[in-house]
């Protein structure tokens, strides 16, 4: 999912809407998505969020108001946002952005289910990082 699939449509237009906190992206197949920054931040493809394997994901909370301070191109296949909370290690390939846009409803439902299972609210502050479980600094 994180790698570039040759069949994935390519973005024709990307707009960062700071006020409404959405990334608007139009793809070559005609699809157009408005992906909330919060969804991007919660599902960032970085090791800090995804962990280093299944079951190591770190539940993200308190990201409703997160913004994007910068959006850098990564080659011809991805963008790397710098979020207002300092997170900047996620590289969002075109196929991953397409996935986020196309699966928004399912992803929000999964996020809400994981919040409920953890007994935390969407706006709860993130716990302090008292050292990373994998020993790497992210």
CSV table of C-alpha atoms in Angstrom, one decimal:
chain,number,residue,atom,x,y,z
A,1,UNK,CA,0.0,0.0,0.0
A,2,UNK,CA,2.8,2.5,0.8
A,3,UNK,CA,4.7,1.8,-2.5
A,4,UNK,CA,3.8,3.3,-5.8
A,5,UNK,CA,1.5,1.2,-7.8
A,6,UNK,CA,1.9,1.8,-11.5
A,7,UNK,CA,-1.9,1.6,-12.0
A,8,UNK,CA,-2.6,4.4,-9.4
A,9,UNK,CA,-3.9,7.6,-11.0
A,10,UNK,CA,-1.6,10.6,-10.5
A,11,UNK,CA,-2.6,13.9,-8.9
A,12,UNK,CA,-3.5,16.6,-11.3
A,13,UNK,CA,-4.0,19.2,-8.6
A,14,UNK,CA,-3.3,19.4,-4.9
A,15,UNK,CA,-4.5,22.3,-2.7
A,16,UNK,CA,-3.9,22.7,1.0
A,17,UNK,CA,-6.9,24.4,2.5
A,18,UNK,CA,-5.6,25.8,5.8
A,19,UNK,CA,-8.8,27.3,7.1
A,20,UNK,CA,-11.0,24.1,6.6
A,21,UNK,CA,-8.0,21.9,7.3
A,22,UNK,CA,-8.4,19.6,4.3
A,23,UNK,CA,-6.1,18.5,1.5
A,24,UNK,CA,-8.0,18.7,-1.8
A,25,UNK,CA,-6.6,16.4,-4.4
A,26,UNK,CA,-7.8,15.7,-8.0
A,27,UNK,CA,-6.5,12.6,-9.7
A,28,UNK,CA,-6.1,11.7,-13.4
A,29,UNK,CA,-9.0,9.3,-13.4
A,30,UNK,CA,-11.4,12.1,-12.4
A,31,UNK,CA,-11.6,11.3,-8.7
A,32,UNK,CA,-11.4,14.3,-6.4
A,33,UNK,CA,-11.0,13.9,-2.7
A,34,UNK,CA,-11.0,16.3,0.3
A,35,UNK,CA,-8.9,14.6,2.9
A,36,UNK,CA,-9.0,16.1,6.4
A,37,UNK,CA,-5.6,16.9,7.9
A,38,UNK,CA,-6.7,15.0,11.0
A,39,UNK,CA,-7.3,11.8,9.0
A,40,UNK,CA,-3.9,12.2,7.3
A,41,UNK,CA,-2.2,12.7,10.7
A,42,UNK,CA,-4.0,9.8,12.4
A,43,UNK,CA,-3.1,7.5,9.5
A,44,UNK,CA,0.3,8.9,8.7
A,45,UNK,CA,2.4,6.1,7.0
A,46,UNK,CA,5.4,6.9,9.3
A,47,UNK,CA,6.9,4.4,11.7
A,48,UNK,CA,6.0,6.8,14.6
A,49,UNK,CA,2.4,6.1,13.9
A,50,UNK,CA,2.3,2.7,12.2
A,51,UNK,CA,5.1,1.1,14.2
A,52,UNK,CA,7.4,-1.4,12.7
A,53,UNK,CA,4.9,-4.2,12.2
A,54,UNK,CA,1.3,-5.3,12.7
A,55,UNK,CA,0.0,-4.6,16.2
A,56,UNK,CA,2.5,-1.9,16.9
A,57,UNK,CA,0.4,1.0,15.6
A,58,UNK,CA,0.3,4.0,17.9
A,59,UNK,CA,-3.2,5.4,18.4
A,60,UNK,CA,-3.2,9.1,17.7
A,61,UNK,CA,-5.4,11.5,19.7
A,62,UNK,CA,-5.8,15.2,20.0
A,63,UNK,CA,-5.3,15.8,16.2
A,64,UNK,CA,-8.7,17.5,15.4
A,65,UNK,CA,-7.1,20.9,15.1
A,66,UNK,CA,-3.8,19.8,13.4
A,67,UNK,CA,-2.7,21.9,10.5
A,68,UNK,CA,-0.2,21.4,7.7
A,69,UNK,CA,2.6,24.0,7.8
A,70,UNK,CA,4.4,22.7,4.7
A,71,UNK,CA,4.0,20.2,1.9
A,72,UNK,CA,7.1,19.0,0.1
A,73,UNK,CA,7.2,16.9,-3.1
A,74,UNK,CA,9.1,13.6,-2.8
A,75,UNK,CA,10.2,12.7,-6.3
A,76,UNK,CA,7.3,12.2,-8.7
A,77,UNK,CA,5.4,9.8,-6.4
A,78,UNK,CA,4.6,11.4,-3.0
A,79,UNK,CA,4.4,14.4,-0.7
A,80,UNK,CA,5.7,14.9,2.8
A,81,UNK,CA,3.7,17.2,5.0
A,82,UNK,CA,5.0,19.0,8.0
A,83,UNK,CA,2.1,19.0,10.5
A,84,UNK,CA,1.5,21.8,13.0
A,85,UNK,CA,2.2,19.4,15.9
A,86,UNK,CA,5.8,18.8,14.5
A,87,UNK,CA,5.1,15.5,12.9
A,88,UNK,CA,7.0,15.4,9.6
A,89,UNK,CA,8.2,11.8,9.0
A,90,UNK,CA,5.2,10.5,7.0
A,91,UNK,CA,5.7,10.2,3.2
A,92,UNK,CA,2.3,10.0,1.5
A,93,UNK,CA,2.5,8.3,-1.9
A,94,UNK,CA,-0.1,8.9,-4.5
A,95,UNK,CA,-1.6,5.5,-4.0
A,96,UNK,CA,-1.8,6.0,-0.2
A,97,UNK,CA,-3.5,9.4,-0.7
A,98,UNK,CA,-5.9,7.8,-3.1
A,99,UNK,CA,-6.6,5.1,-0.5
A,100,UNK,CA,-7.2,7.7,2.2
A,101,UNK,CA,-9.6,9.6,0.0
A,102,UNK,CA,-11.5,6.6,-1.3
A,103,UNK,CA,-11.8,4.9,2.1
A,104,UNK,CA,-12.5,7.9,4.3
A,105,UNK,CA,-15.7,6.6,5.8
A,106,UNK,CA,-14.2,3.2,6.7
A,107,UNK,CA,-11.1,4.7,8.1
A,108,UNK,CA,-13.0,7.1,10.3
A,109,UNK,CA,-15.2,4.2,11.6
A,110,UNK,CA,-12.1,2.2,12.3
A,111,UNK,CA,-10.4,5.1,14.1
A,112,UNK,CA,-13.5,5.7,16.2
A,113,UNK,CA,-13.7,1.9,17.0
A,114,UNK,CA,-10.0,2.0,18.1
A,115,UNK,CA,-10.6,5.1,20.3
A,116,UNK,CA,-13.5,3.4,22.0
A,117,UNK,CA,-11.5,0.2,22.6
A,118,UNK,CA,-8.7,2.2,24.1
A,119,UNK,CA,-11.2,4.2,26.2
A,120,UNK,CA,-10.0,7.5,25.0
A,121,UNK,CA,-11.7,10.4,23.2
A,122,UNK,CA,-10.7,11.9,19.9
A,123,UNK,CA,-9.5,15.1,21.6
A,124,UNK,CA,-7.6,13.4,24.4
A,125,UNK,CA,-4.0,14.7,24.5
A,126,UNK,CA,-1.3,12.3,23.3
A,127,UNK,CA,0.5,10.6,26.2
A,128,UNK,CA,4.1,11.8,26.7
A,129,UNK,CA,6.6,9.7,24.8
A,130,UNK,CA,8.6,8.1,27.6
A,131,UNK,CA,10.9,6.4,25.1
A,132,UNK,CA,10.0,4.5,22.0
A,133,UNK,CA,9.2,0.8,22.3
A,134,UNK,CA,11.4,0.0,19.3
A,135,UNK,CA,14.4,2.0,20.6
A,136,UNK,CA,14.5,4.3,17.6
A,137,UNK,CA,14.0,8.1,17.9
A,138,UNK,CA,11.2,9.1,15.6
